[in-house]
mmCIF file with all atom_site columns, C-alpha atoms in Angstrom:
data_model
loop_
_atom_site.group_PDB
_atom_site.id
_atom_site.type_symbol
_atom_site.label_atom_id
_atom_site.label_alt_id
_atom_site.label_comp_id
_atom_site.label_asym_id
_atom_site.label_entity_id
_atom_site.label_seq_id
_atom_site.pdbx_PDB_ins_code
_atom_site.Cartn_x
_atom_site.Cartn_y
_atom_site.Cartn_z
_atom_site.occupancy
_atom_site.B_iso_or_equiv
_atom_site.pdbx_formal_charge
_atom_site.auth_seq_id
_atom_site.auth_comp_id
_atom_site.auth_asym_id
_atom_site.auth_atom_id
_atom_site.pdbx_PDB_model_num
ATOM 1   C CA . MET I 1 1   ? 124.668 103.172 60.958  1.00 43.00 ? 293 MET I CA 1
ATOM 2   C CA . PRO I 1 2   ? 122.391 103.426 64.027  1.00 46.00 ? 294 PRO I CA 1
ATOM 3   C CA . SER I 1 3   ? 124.005 102.949 67.413  1.00 45.00 ? 295 SER I CA 1
ATOM 4   C CA . LEU I 1 4   ? 123.494 99.495  68.894  1.00 44.00 ? 296 LEU I CA 1
ATOM 5   C CA . THR I 1 5   ? 123.572 100.834 72.455  1.00 45.00 ? 297 THR I CA 1
ATOM 6   C CA . ARG I 1 6   ? 121.794 104.151 72.280  1.00 49.00 ? 298 ARG I CA 1
ATOM 7   C CA . ILE I 1 7   ? 118.051 103.924 72.917  1.00 48.00 ? 299 ILE I CA 1
ATOM 8   C CA . PRO I 1 8   ? 116.049 105.601 70.140  1.00 53.00 ? 300 PRO I CA 1
ATOM 9   C CA . ARG I 1 9   ? 114.538 108.880 71.291  1.00 48.00 ? 301 ARG I CA 1
ATOM 10  C CA . SER I 1 10  ? 111.033 107.606 70.461  1.00 50.00 ? 302 SER I CA 1
ATOM 11  C CA . ALA I 1 11  ? 111.560 104.606 72.764  1.00 47.00 ? 303 ALA I CA 1
ATOM 12  C CA . ARG I 1 12  ? 112.760 106.600 75.763  1.00 52.00 ? 304 ARG I CA 1
ATOM 13  C CA . LYS I 1 13  ? 110.394 107.217 78.609  1.00 64.00 ? 305 LYS I CA 1
ATOM 14  C CA . SER I 1 14  ? 109.076 110.746 78.932  1.00 74.00 ? 306 SER I CA 1
ATOM 15  C CA . SER I 1 15  ? 109.747 112.725 82.084  1.00 77.00 ? 307 SER I CA 1
ATOM 16  C CA . ASP I 1 16  ? 106.089 112.221 83.037  1.00 78.00 ? 308 ASP I CA 1
ATOM 17  C CA . ASP I 1 17  ? 106.390 108.452 82.628  1.00 81.00 ? 309 ASP I CA 1
ATOM 18  C CA . ARG I 1 18  ? 109.547 108.415 84.738  1.00 84.00 ? 310 ARG I CA 1
ATOM 19  C CA . ARG I 1 19  ? 107.853 110.465 87.405  1.00 86.00 ? 311 ARG I CA 1
ATOM 20  C CA . VAL I 1 20  ? 104.826 108.175 87.543  1.00 87.00 ? 312 VAL I CA 1
ATOM 21  C CA . GLU I 1 21  ? 107.051 105.121 87.741  1.00 90.00 ? 313 GLU I CA 1
ATOM 22  C CA . PHE I 1 22  ? 109.116 106.690 90.511  1.00 91.00 ? 314 PHE I CA 1
ATOM 23  C CA . GLU I 1 23  ? 106.066 107.780 92.491  1.00 91.00 ? 315 GLU I CA 1
ATOM 24  C CA . ARG I 1 24  ? 104.582 104.293 92.270  1.00 91.00 ? 316 ARG I CA 1
ATOM 25  C CA . ARG I 1 25  ? 107.806 102.831 93.614  1.00 92.00 ? 317 ARG I CA 1
ATOM 26  C CA . VAL I 1 26  ? 107.810 105.301 96.477  1.00 93.00 ? 318 VAL I CA 1
ATOM 27  C CA . LEU I 1 27  ? 104.152 104.570 97.265  1.00 92.00 ? 319 LEU I CA 1
ATOM 28  C CA . SER I 1 28  ? 104.886 100.850 97.429  1.00 93.00 ? 320 SER I CA 1
ATOM 29  C CA . ALA I 1 29  ? 107.945 101.451 99.621  1.00 93.00 ? 321 ALA I CA 1
ATOM 30  C CA . VAL I 1 30  ? 106.089 103.731 102.042 1.00 94.00 ? 322 VAL I CA 1
ATOM 31  C CA . GLU I 1 31  ? 103.194 101.299 102.382 1.00 94.00 ? 323 GLU I CA 1
ATOM 32  C CA . ASP I 1 32  ? 105.557 98.390  102.996 1.00 94.00 ? 324 ASP I CA 1
ATOM 33  C CA . LEU I 1 33  ? 107.353 100.345 105.720 1.00 94.00 ? 325 LEU I CA 1
ATOM 34  C CA . LEU I 1 34  ? 104.090 101.426 107.345 1.00 94.00 ? 326 LEU I CA 1
ATOM 35  C CA . GLY I 1 35  ? 102.824 97.861  107.086 1.00 92.00 ? 327 GLY I CA 1
ATOM 36  C CA . ASP I 1 36  ? 105.750 96.738  109.222 1.00 90.00 ? 328 ASP I CA 1
ATOM 37  C CA . GLY I 1 37  ? 104.381 98.882  112.042 1.00 88.00 ? 329 GLY I CA 1
ATOM 38  C CA . THR I 1 38  ? 106.618 101.937 111.690 1.00 90.00 ? 330 THR I CA 1
ATOM 39  C CA . PRO I 1 39  ? 104.665 105.183 112.348 1.00 91.00 ? 331 PRO I CA 1
ATOM 40  C CA . TYR I 1 40  ? 104.849 107.707 109.535 1.00 93.00 ? 332 TYR I CA 1
ATOM 41  C CA . THR I 1 41  ? 106.441 110.296 111.817 1.00 90.00 ? 333 THR I CA 1
ATOM 42  C CA . GLU I 1 42  ? 109.328 107.899 112.417 1.00 92.00 ? 334 GLU I CA 1
ATOM 43  C CA . LEU I 1 43  ? 109.991 107.125 108.764 1.00 92.00 ? 335 LEU I CA 1
ATOM 44  C CA . ALA I 1 44  ? 113.261 108.803 107.796 1.00 91.00 ? 336 ALA I CA 1
ATOM 45  C CA . VAL I 1 45  ? 113.551 110.159 104.267 1.00 90.00 ? 337 VAL I CA 1
ATOM 46  C CA . GLN I 1 46  ? 116.759 108.185 103.779 1.00 90.00 ? 338 GLN I CA 1
ATOM 47  C CA . ARG I 1 47  ? 114.949 104.983 104.660 1.00 92.00 ? 339 ARG I CA 1
ATOM 48  C CA . ILE I 1 48  ? 112.105 105.686 102.237 1.00 93.00 ? 340 ILE I CA 1
ATOM 49  C CA . ALA I 1 49  ? 114.533 106.616 99.475  1.00 91.00 ? 341 ALA I CA 1
ATOM 50  C CA . ALA I 1 50  ? 116.560 103.450 100.013 1.00 93.00 ? 342 ALA I CA 1
ATOM 51  C CA . ALA I 1 51  ? 113.439 101.256 100.055 1.00 93.00 ? 343 ALA I CA 1
ATOM 52  C CA . SER I 1 52  ? 112.289 102.777 96.761  1.00 91.00 ? 344 SER I CA 1
ATOM 53  C CA . GLY I 1 53  ? 115.705 102.381 95.154  1.00 91.00 ? 345 GLY I CA 1
ATOM 54  C CA . ALA I 1 54  ? 116.297 106.117 94.796  1.00 87.00 ? 346 ALA I CA 1
ATOM 55  C CA . ALA I 1 55  ? 119.153 108.396 95.713  1.00 88.00 ? 347 ALA I CA 1
ATOM 56  C CA . ARG I 1 56  ? 118.390 110.916 98.435  1.00 87.00 ? 348 ARG I CA 1
ATOM 57  C CA . SER I 1 57  ? 118.995 113.782 95.986  1.00 87.00 ? 349 SER I CA 1
ATOM 58  C CA . THR I 1 58  ? 116.521 112.278 93.508  1.00 87.00 ? 350 THR I CA 1
ATOM 59  C CA . PHE I 1 59  ? 113.976 111.816 96.259  1.00 89.00 ? 351 PHE I CA 1
ATOM 60  C CA . TYR I 1 60  ? 114.162 115.476 97.332  1.00 90.00 ? 352 TYR I CA 1
ATOM 61  C CA . ARG I 1 61  ? 113.814 116.595 93.721  1.00 89.00 ? 353 ARG I CA 1
ATOM 62  C CA . TYR I 1 62  ? 110.308 115.130 93.732  1.00 90.00 ? 354 TYR I CA 1
ATOM 63  C CA . PHE I 1 63  ? 109.396 115.537 97.390  1.00 92.00 ? 355 PHE I CA 1
ATOM 64  C CA . PRO I 1 64  ? 110.931 118.511 99.247  1.00 91.00 ? 356 PRO I CA 1
ATOM 65  C CA . ASP I 1 65  ? 109.515 117.318 102.576 1.00 91.00 ? 357 ASP I CA 1
ATOM 66  C CA . LYS I 1 66  ? 107.483 114.524 104.152 1.00 92.00 ? 358 LYS I CA 1
ATOM 67  C CA . SER I 1 67  ? 104.280 116.557 104.033 1.00 93.00 ? 359 SER I CA 1
ATOM 68  C CA . SER I 1 68  ? 104.440 116.888 100.248 1.00 94.00 ? 360 SER I CA 1
ATOM 69  C CA . LEU I 1 69  ? 105.318 113.203 100.061 1.00 94.00 ? 361 LEU I CA 1
ATOM 70  C CA . LEU I 1 70  ? 102.269 112.150 102.073 1.00 95.00 ? 362 LEU I CA 1
ATOM 71  C CA . VAL I 1 71  ? 99.973  114.419 100.070 1.00 95.00 ? 363 VAL I CA 1
ATOM 72  C CA . ARG I 1 72  ? 101.165 112.994 96.752  1.00 94.00 ? 364 ARG I CA 1
ATOM 73  C CA . MET I 1 73  ? 101.000 109.415 98.003  1.00 94.00 ? 365 MET I CA 1
ATOM 74  C CA . ALA I 1 74  ? 97.447  110.070 99.228  1.00 94.00 ? 366 ALA I CA 1
ATOM 75  C CA . GLU I 1 75  ? 96.487  111.438 95.814  1.00 94.00 ? 367 GLU I CA 1
ATOM 76  C CA . LEU I 1 76  ? 97.678  108.225 94.190  1.00 92.00 ? 368 LEU I CA 1
ATOM 77  C CA . ALA I 1 77  ? 96.104  105.970 96.807  1.00 92.00 ? 369 ALA I CA 1
ATOM 78  C CA . THR I 1 78  ? 92.678  107.648 96.800  1.00 92.00 ? 370 THR I CA 1
ATOM 79  C CA . ALA I 1 79  ? 92.234  108.151 93.055  1.00 91.00 ? 371 ALA I CA 1
ATOM 80  C CA . ASP I 1 80  ? 90.325  104.908 92.486  1.00 87.00 ? 372 ASP I CA 1
ATOM 81  C CA . LEU I 1 81  ? 88.694  105.102 95.893  1.00 88.00 ? 373 LEU I CA 1
ATOM 82  C CA . PHE I 1 82  ? 87.008  108.431 95.147  1.00 92.00 ? 374 PHE I CA 1
ATOM 83  C CA . ALA I 1 83  ? 86.316  107.495 91.530  1.00 93.00 ? 375 ALA I CA 1
ATOM 84  C CA . ALA I 1 84  ? 84.056  104.623 92.581  1.00 89.00 ? 376 ALA I CA 1
ATOM 85  C CA . ALA I 1 85  ? 81.896  106.868 94.740  1.00 92.00 ? 377 ALA I CA 1
ATOM 86  C CA . GLU I 1 86  ? 81.882  109.727 92.236  1.00 94.00 ? 378 GLU I CA 1
ATOM 87  C CA . THR I 1 87  ? 80.682  107.370 89.514  1.00 93.00 ? 379 THR I CA 1
ATOM 88  C CA . TRP I 1 88  ? 77.670  106.338 91.614  1.00 93.00 ? 380 TRP I CA 1
ATOM 89  C CA . TRP I 1 89  ? 76.759  109.911 92.509  1.00 95.00 ? 381 TRP I CA 1
ATOM 90  C CA . ARG I 1 90  ? 76.760  110.852 88.823  1.00 93.00 ? 382 ARG I CA 1
ATOM 91  C CA . ALA I 1 91  ? 74.808  107.774 87.677  1.00 92.00 ? 383 ALA I CA 1
ATOM 92  C CA . GLU I 1 92  ? 71.081  107.183 87.491  1.00 89.00 ? 384 GLU I CA 1
ATOM 93  C CA . HIS I 1 93  ? 69.826  105.798 90.818  1.00 88.00 ? 385 HIS I CA 1
ATOM 94  C CA . THR I 1 94  ? 67.296  103.272 89.587  1.00 79.00 ? 386 THR I CA 1
ATOM 95  C CA . ASP I 1 95  ? 68.648  100.132 91.259  1.00 74.00 ? 387 ASP I CA 1
ATOM 96  C CA . GLU I 1 96  ? 67.686  100.931 94.854  1.00 79.00 ? 388 GLU I CA 1
ATOM 97  C CA . GLN I 1 97  ? 70.560  100.084 97.212  1.00 88.00 ? 389 GLN I CA 1
ATOM 98  C CA . ALA I 1 98  ? 72.595  97.796  94.944  1.00 92.00 ? 390 ALA I CA 1
ATOM 99  C CA . GLY I 1 99  ? 74.488  100.581 93.203  1.00 93.00 ? 391 GLY I CA 1
ATOM 100 C CA . VAL I 1 100 ? 75.572  102.440 96.301  1.00 95.00 ? 392 VAL I CA 1
ATOM 101 C CA . VAL I 1 101 ? 76.551  99.192  98.049  1.00 96.00 ? 393 VAL I CA 1
ATOM 102 C CA . ALA I 1 102 ? 78.737  98.296  95.062  1.00 94.00 ? 394 ALA I CA 1
ATOM 103 C CA . ALA I 1 103 ? 80.331  101.754 95.115  1.00 94.00 ? 395 ALA I CA 1
ATOM 104 C CA . ILE I 1 104 ? 81.021  101.516 98.835  1.00 96.00 ? 396 ILE I CA 1
ATOM 105 C CA . ALA I 1 105 ? 82.423  98.010  98.368  1.00 96.00 ? 397 ALA I CA 1
ATOM 106 C CA . ALA I 1 106 ? 84.874  99.413  95.802  1.00 95.00 ? 398 ALA I CA 1
ATOM 107 C CA . MET I 1 107 ? 85.842  102.186 98.220  1.00 95.00 ? 399 MET I CA 1
ATOM 108 C CA . ILE I 1 108 ? 86.405  99.668  100.999 1.00 96.00 ? 400 ILE I CA 1
ATOM 109 C CA . SER I 1 109 ? 88.551  97.553  98.698  1.00 95.00 ? 401 SER I CA 1
ATOM 110 C CA . GLY I 1 110 ? 90.633  100.606 97.824  1.00 94.00 ? 402 GLY I CA 1
ATOM 111 C CA . PHE I 1 111 ? 90.930  101.619 101.465 1.00 95.00 ? 403 PHE I CA 1
ATOM 112 C CA . ARG I 1 112 ? 92.048  98.142  102.436 1.00 94.00 ? 404 ARG I CA 1
ATOM 113 C CA . ALA I 1 113 ? 94.709  98.117  99.721  1.00 93.00 ? 405 ALA I CA 1
ATOM 114 C CA . HIS I 1 114 ? 96.149  101.397 101.036 1.00 95.00 ? 406 HIS I CA 1
ATOM 115 C CA . ARG I 1 115 ? 94.994  101.276 104.642 1.00 94.00 ? 407 ARG I CA 1
ATOM 116 C CA . TYR I 1 116 ? 98.360  101.972 106.271 1.00 95.00 ? 408 TYR I CA 1
ATOM 117 C CA . LEU I 1 117 ? 98.928  105.070 104.189 1.00 95.00 ? 409 LEU I CA 1
ATOM 118 C CA . LEU I 1 118 ? 95.367  106.352 104.608 1.00 95.00 ? 410 LEU I CA 1
ATOM 119 C CA . LEU I 1 119 ? 95.434  105.820 108.358 1.00 95.00 ? 411 LEU I CA 1
ATOM 120 C CA . ALA I 1 120 ? 98.721  107.738 108.439 1.00 95.00 ? 412 ALA I CA 1
ATOM 121 C CA . LEU I 1 121 ? 97.047  110.496 106.428 1.00 95.00 ? 413 LEU I CA 1
ATOM 122 C CA . SER I 1 122 ? 94.248  110.704 108.997 1.00 94.00 ? 414 SER I CA 1
ATOM 123 C CA . GLU I 1 123 ? 96.745  110.857 111.852 1.00 93.00 ? 415 GLU I CA 1
ATOM 124 C CA . VAL I 1 124 ? 99.107  113.402 110.315 1.00 95.00 ? 416 VAL I CA 1
ATOM 125 C CA . SER I 1 125 ? 96.294  115.689 109.115 1.00 95.00 ? 417 SER I CA 1
ATOM 126 C CA . ALA I 1 126 ? 95.434  116.283 112.771 1.00 93.00 ? 418 ALA I CA 1
ATOM 127 C CA . TYR I 1 127 ? 98.588  118.353 113.261 1.00 94.00 ? 419 TYR I CA 1
ATOM 128 C CA . ASP I 1 128 ? 100.175 119.044 109.867 1.00 95.00 ? 420 ASP I CA 1
ATOM 129 C CA . ARG I 1 129 ? 98.575  122.080 108.204 1.00 95.00 ? 421 ARG I CA 1
ATOM 130 C CA . ALA I 1 130 ? 99.650  121.243 104.668 1.00 95.00 ? 422 ALA I CA 1
ATOM 131 C CA . VAL I 1 131 ? 98.334  117.697 104.883 1.00 96.00 ? 423 VAL I CA 1
ATOM 132 C CA . ALA I 1 132 ? 95.136  118.829 106.620 1.00 96.00 ? 424 ALA I CA 1
ATOM 133 C CA . ARG I 1 133 ? 94.535  121.476 103.950 1.00 96.00 ? 425 ARG I CA 1
ATOM 134 C CA . TYR I 1 134 ? 94.939  118.937 101.166 1.00 96.00 ? 426 TYR I CA 1
ATOM 135 C CA . TRP I 1 135 ? 92.567  116.438 102.773 1.00 96.00 ? 427 TRP I CA 1
ATOM 136 C CA . ARG I 1 136 ? 89.926  119.045 103.650 1.00 95.00 ? 428 ARG I CA 1
ATOM 137 C CA . THR I 1 137 ? 90.015  120.328 100.085 1.00 96.00 ? 429 THR I CA 1
ATOM 138 C CA . ARG I 1 138 ? 89.744  116.818 98.633  1.00 95.00 ? 430 ARG I CA 1
ATOM 139 C CA . VAL I 1 139 ? 86.825  115.830 100.843 1.00 95.00 ? 431 VAL I CA 1
ATOM 140 C CA . ALA I 1 140 ? 85.129  119.205 100.334 1.00 96.00 ? 432 ALA I CA 1
ATOM 141 C CA . GLY I 1 141 ? 85.312  118.710 96.575  1.00 96.00 ? 433 GLY I CA 1
ATOM 142 C CA . PHE I 1 142 ? 83.566  115.367 96.907  1.00 96.00 ? 434 PHE I CA 1
ATOM 143 C CA . ALA I 1 143 ? 80.960  116.853 99.272  1.00 97.00 ? 435 ALA I CA 1
ATOM 144 C CA . GLU I 1 144 ? 80.254  119.534 96.677  1.00 97.00 ? 436 GLU I CA 1
ATOM 145 C CA . LEU I 1 145 ? 79.564  116.841 94.086  1.00 97.00 ? 437 LEU I CA 1
ATOM 146 C CA . VAL I 1 146 ? 77.159  115.115 96.496  1.00 97.00 ? 438 VAL I CA 1
ATOM 147 C CA . CYS I 1 147 ? 75.464  118.416 97.332  1.00 98.00 ? 439 CYS I CA 1
ATOM 148 C CA . THR I 1 148 ? 74.938  119.230 93.656  1.00 97.00 ? 440 THR I CA 1
ATOM 149 C CA . ARG I 1 149 ? 73.392  115.808 93.021  1.00 97.00 ? 441 ARG I CA 1
ATOM 150 C CA . LEU I 1 150 ? 71.111  116.086 96.044  1.00 97.00 ? 442 LEU I CA 1
ATOM 151 C CA . ASP I 1 151 ? 69.980  119.508 94.901  1.00 97.00 ? 443 ASP I CA 1
ATOM 152 C CA . THR I 1 152 ? 69.134  118.029 91.479  1.00 96.00 ? 444 THR I CA 1
ATOM 153 C CA . GLU I 1 153 ? 67.291  115.099 93.077  1.00 96.00 ? 445 GLU I CA 1
ATOM 154 C CA . ARG I 1 154 ? 65.247  117.440 95.260  1.00 96.00 ? 446 ARG I CA 1
ATOM 155 C CA . ALA I 1 155 ? 64.333  119.678 92.313  1.00 96.00 ? 447 ALA I CA 1
ATOM 156 C CA . ALA I 1 156 ? 63.170  116.589 90.425  1.00 94.00 ? 448 ALA I CA 1
ATOM 157 C CA . GLY I 1 157 ? 61.049  115.443 93.373  1.00 94.00 ? 449 GLY I CA 1
ATOM 158 C CA . ARG I 1 158 ? 63.030  112.245 93.902  1.00 94.00 ? 450 ARG I CA 1
ATOM 159 C CA . VAL I 1 159 ? 63.917  113.026 97.529  1.00 95.00 ? 451 VAL I CA 1
ATOM 160 C CA . ALA I 1 160 ? 61.923  114.573 100.355 1.00 96.00 ? 452 ALA I CA 1
ATOM 161 C CA . PRO I 1 161 ? 61.420  118.335 99.888  1.00 95.00 ? 453 PRO I CA 1
ATOM 162 C CA . ARG I 1 162 ? 62.754  119.000 103.396 1.00 95.00 ? 454 ARG I CA 1
ATOM 163 C CA . LEU I 1 163 ? 66.105  117.353 102.649 1.00 97.00 ? 455 LEU I CA 1
ATOM 164 C CA . ASP I 1 164 ? 68.812  120.019 102.832 1.00 98.00 ? 456 ASP I CA 1
ATOM 165 C CA . PRO I 1 165 ? 71.490  119.213 100.199 1.00 98.00 ? 457 PRO I CA 1
ATOM 166 C CA . GLN I 1 166 ? 74.408  121.005 101.835 1.00 98.00 ? 458 GLN I CA 1
ATOM 167 C CA . SER I 1 167 ? 74.050  119.634 105.357 1.00 98.00 ? 459 SER I CA 1
ATOM 168 C CA . THR I 1 168 ? 73.109  116.171 104.081 1.00 98.00 ? 460 THR I CA 1
ATOM 169 C CA . ALA I 1 169 ? 76.228  116.112 101.875 1.00 98.00 ? 461 ALA I CA 1
ATOM 170 C CA . LEU I 1 170 ? 78.327  116.985 104.915 1.00 97.00 ? 462 LEU I CA 1
ATOM 171 C CA . VAL I 1 171 ? 76.694  114.240 106.982 1.00 98.00 ? 463 VAL I CA 1
ATOM 172 C CA . LEU I 1 172 ? 77.113  111.578 104.294 1.00 97.00 ? 464 LEU I CA 1
ATOM 173 C CA . THR I 1 173 ? 80.716  112.480 103.482 1.00 97.00 ? 465 THR I CA 1
ATOM 174 C CA . SER I 1 174 ? 81.730  112.601 107.133 1.00 96.00 ? 466 SER I CA 1
ATOM 175 C CA . MET I 1 175 ? 79.917  109.342 107.849 1.00 97.00 ? 467 MET I CA 1
ATOM 176 C CA . VAL I 1 176 ? 81.775  107.463 105.127 1.00 96.00 ? 468 VAL I CA 1
ATOM 177 C CA . GLU I 1 177 ? 85.158  108.975 105.958 1.00 95.00 ? 469 GLU I CA 1
ATOM 178 C CA . ARG I 1 178 ? 84.896  108.301 109.682 1.00 95.00 ? 470 ARG I CA 1
ATOM 179 C CA . THR I 1 179 ? 83.382  104.835 109.285 1.00 97.00 ? 471 THR I CA 1
ATOM 180 C CA . LEU I 1 180 ? 86.196  103.626 107.030 1.00 96.00 ? 472 LEU I CA 1
ATOM 181 C CA . THR I 1 181 ? 88.867  105.123 109.281 1.00 95.00 ? 473 THR I CA 1
ATOM 182 C CA . VAL I 1 182 ? 87.441  103.467 112.412 1.00 95.00 ? 474 VAL I CA 1
ATOM 183 C CA . ALA I 1 183 ? 86.834  100.164 110.620 1.00 96.00 ? 475 ALA I CA 1
ATOM 184 C CA . PHE I 1 184 ? 90.462  99.874  109.539 1.00 95.00 ? 476 PHE I CA 1
ATOM 185 C CA . ALA I 1 185 ? 92.148  101.383 112.582 1.00 93.00 ? 477 ALA I CA 1
ATOM 186 C CA . SER I 1 186 ? 91.547  98.198  114.596 1.00 90.00 ? 478 SER I CA 1
ATOM 187 C CA . GLU I 1 187 ? 90.117  94.718  114.201 1.00 90.00 ? 479 GLU I CA 1
ATOM 188 C CA . THR I 1 188 ? 86.318  94.995  114.411 1.00 92.00 ? 480 THR I CA 1
ATOM 189 C CA . GLY I 1 189 ? 85.335  91.508  113.269 1.00 94.00 ? 481 GLY I CA 1
ATOM 190 C CA . ILE I 1 190 ? 83.118  93.069  110.591 1.00 96.00 ? 482 ILE I CA 1
ATOM 191 C CA . THR I 1 191 ? 83.684  91.753  107.079 1.00 97.00 ? 483 THR I CA 1
ATOM 192 C CA . ASP I 1 192 ? 84.117  94.097  104.132 1.00 97.00 ? 484 ASP I CA 1
ATOM 193 C CA . GLU I 1 193 ? 80.862  92.781  102.666 1.00 97.00 ? 485 GLU I CA 1
ATOM 194 C CA . GLU I 1 194 ? 78.950  93.480  105.893 1.00 98.00 ? 486 GLU I CA 1
ATOM 195 C CA . LEU I 1 195 ? 80.435  96.953  106.143 1.00 98.00 ? 487 LEU I CA 1
ATOM 196 C CA . ALA I 1 196 ? 79.582  97.777  102.525 1.00 97.00 ? 488 ALA I CA 1
ATOM 197 C CA . ALA I 1 197 ? 76.002  96.543  102.944 1.00 97.00 ? 489 ALA I CA 1
ATOM 198 C CA . SER I 1 198 ? 75.412  98.529  106.140 1.00 97.00 ? 490 SER I CA 1
ATOM 199 C CA . LEU I 1 199 ? 77.077  101.728 104.962 1.00 97.00 ? 491 LEU I CA 1
ATOM 200 C CA . GLY I 1 200 ? 75.411  101.543 101.564 1.00 96.00 ? 492 GLY I CA 1
ATOM 201 C CA . ARG I 1 201 ? 72.013  101.003 103.175 1.00 96.00 ? 493 ARG I CA 1
ATOM 202 C CA . ALA I 1 202 ? 72.570  103.956 105.524 1.00 97.00 ? 494 ALA I CA 1
ATOM 203 C CA . ILE I 1 203 ? 73.425  106.255 102.606 1.00 97.00 ? 495 ILE I CA 1
ATOM 204 C CA . TRP I 1 204 ? 70.421  105.114 100.597 1.00 96.00 ? 496 TRP I CA 1
ATOM 205 C CA . LEU I 1 205 ? 68.025  105.608 103.499 1.00 95.00 ? 497 LEU I CA 1
ATOM 206 C CA . VAL I 1 206 ? 69.369  109.076 104.313 1.00 96.00 ? 498 VAL I CA 1
ATOM 207 C CA . VAL I 1 207 ? 68.879  110.160 100.706 1.00 96.00 ? 499 VAL I CA 1
ATOM 208 C CA . TYR I 1 208 ? 65.767  108.265 99.591  1.00 95.00 ? 500 TYR I CA 1
ATOM 209 C CA . GLY I 1 209 ? 64.278  106.729 102.725 1.00 93.00 ? 501 GLY I CA 1
ATOM 210 C CA . ASP I 1 210 ? 61.589  109.375 103.182 1.00 90.00 ? 502 ASP I CA 1
ATOM 211 C CA . ALA I 1 211 ? 61.184  110.377 99.557  1.00 84.00 ? 503 ALA I CA 1
ATOM 212 C CA . GLN I 1 212 ? 57.454  109.668 99.630  1.00 65.00 ? 504 GLN I CA 1
ATOM 213 C CA . THR I 1 213 ? 56.706  111.791 102.672 1.00 56.00 ? 505 THR I CA 1
ATOM 214 C CA . THR I 1 214 ? 55.590  115.367 102.529 1.00 48.00 ? 506 THR I CA 1
ATOM 215 C CA . ALA I 1 215 ? 57.367  118.340 104.044 1.00 45.00 ? 507 ALA I CA 1
#
């Protein structure tokens, strides 16, 4: 007769599922603590573990230090944020500025949802090598995607021949990253819709604004 208390093996959560669930709890706990005004550097591991309902030993099994914790939390927080922009850069650009504005609006929405964590990431990456390496690599990967698309657009004659894909990708990526960081670091009075419209327009004009001119 089957046990009435033992959970069937097929119904148990896999180790991957348990990890994802745990990481999501930690992400929520960290963002709540940062949202209360506590700087990331002052967040004790014990406090984070307690807020996420985990034992300290369990916490260290997943995150050996606060640098690895911040990197993993940033990966979770930026997944959708980058996906929105990557989708636009891979799509057909036949809708003038509407597509890029929508992509930027999605990025802004994602940044707002995780603003405390992402601002902490920006701050900590200034002095923590592991965190800085992760963020540089992540942004560089996105810039490479942009560069590849710009190179394709130039070869197809859809952008000005003098547009340099590599430097333009660097400019666009840095512009978006810095704009969002500044916009959320303090109260600017600019709405998310206004920011998306202006940033989207700037990106479109940099890429396609002089497409009809000659070199």
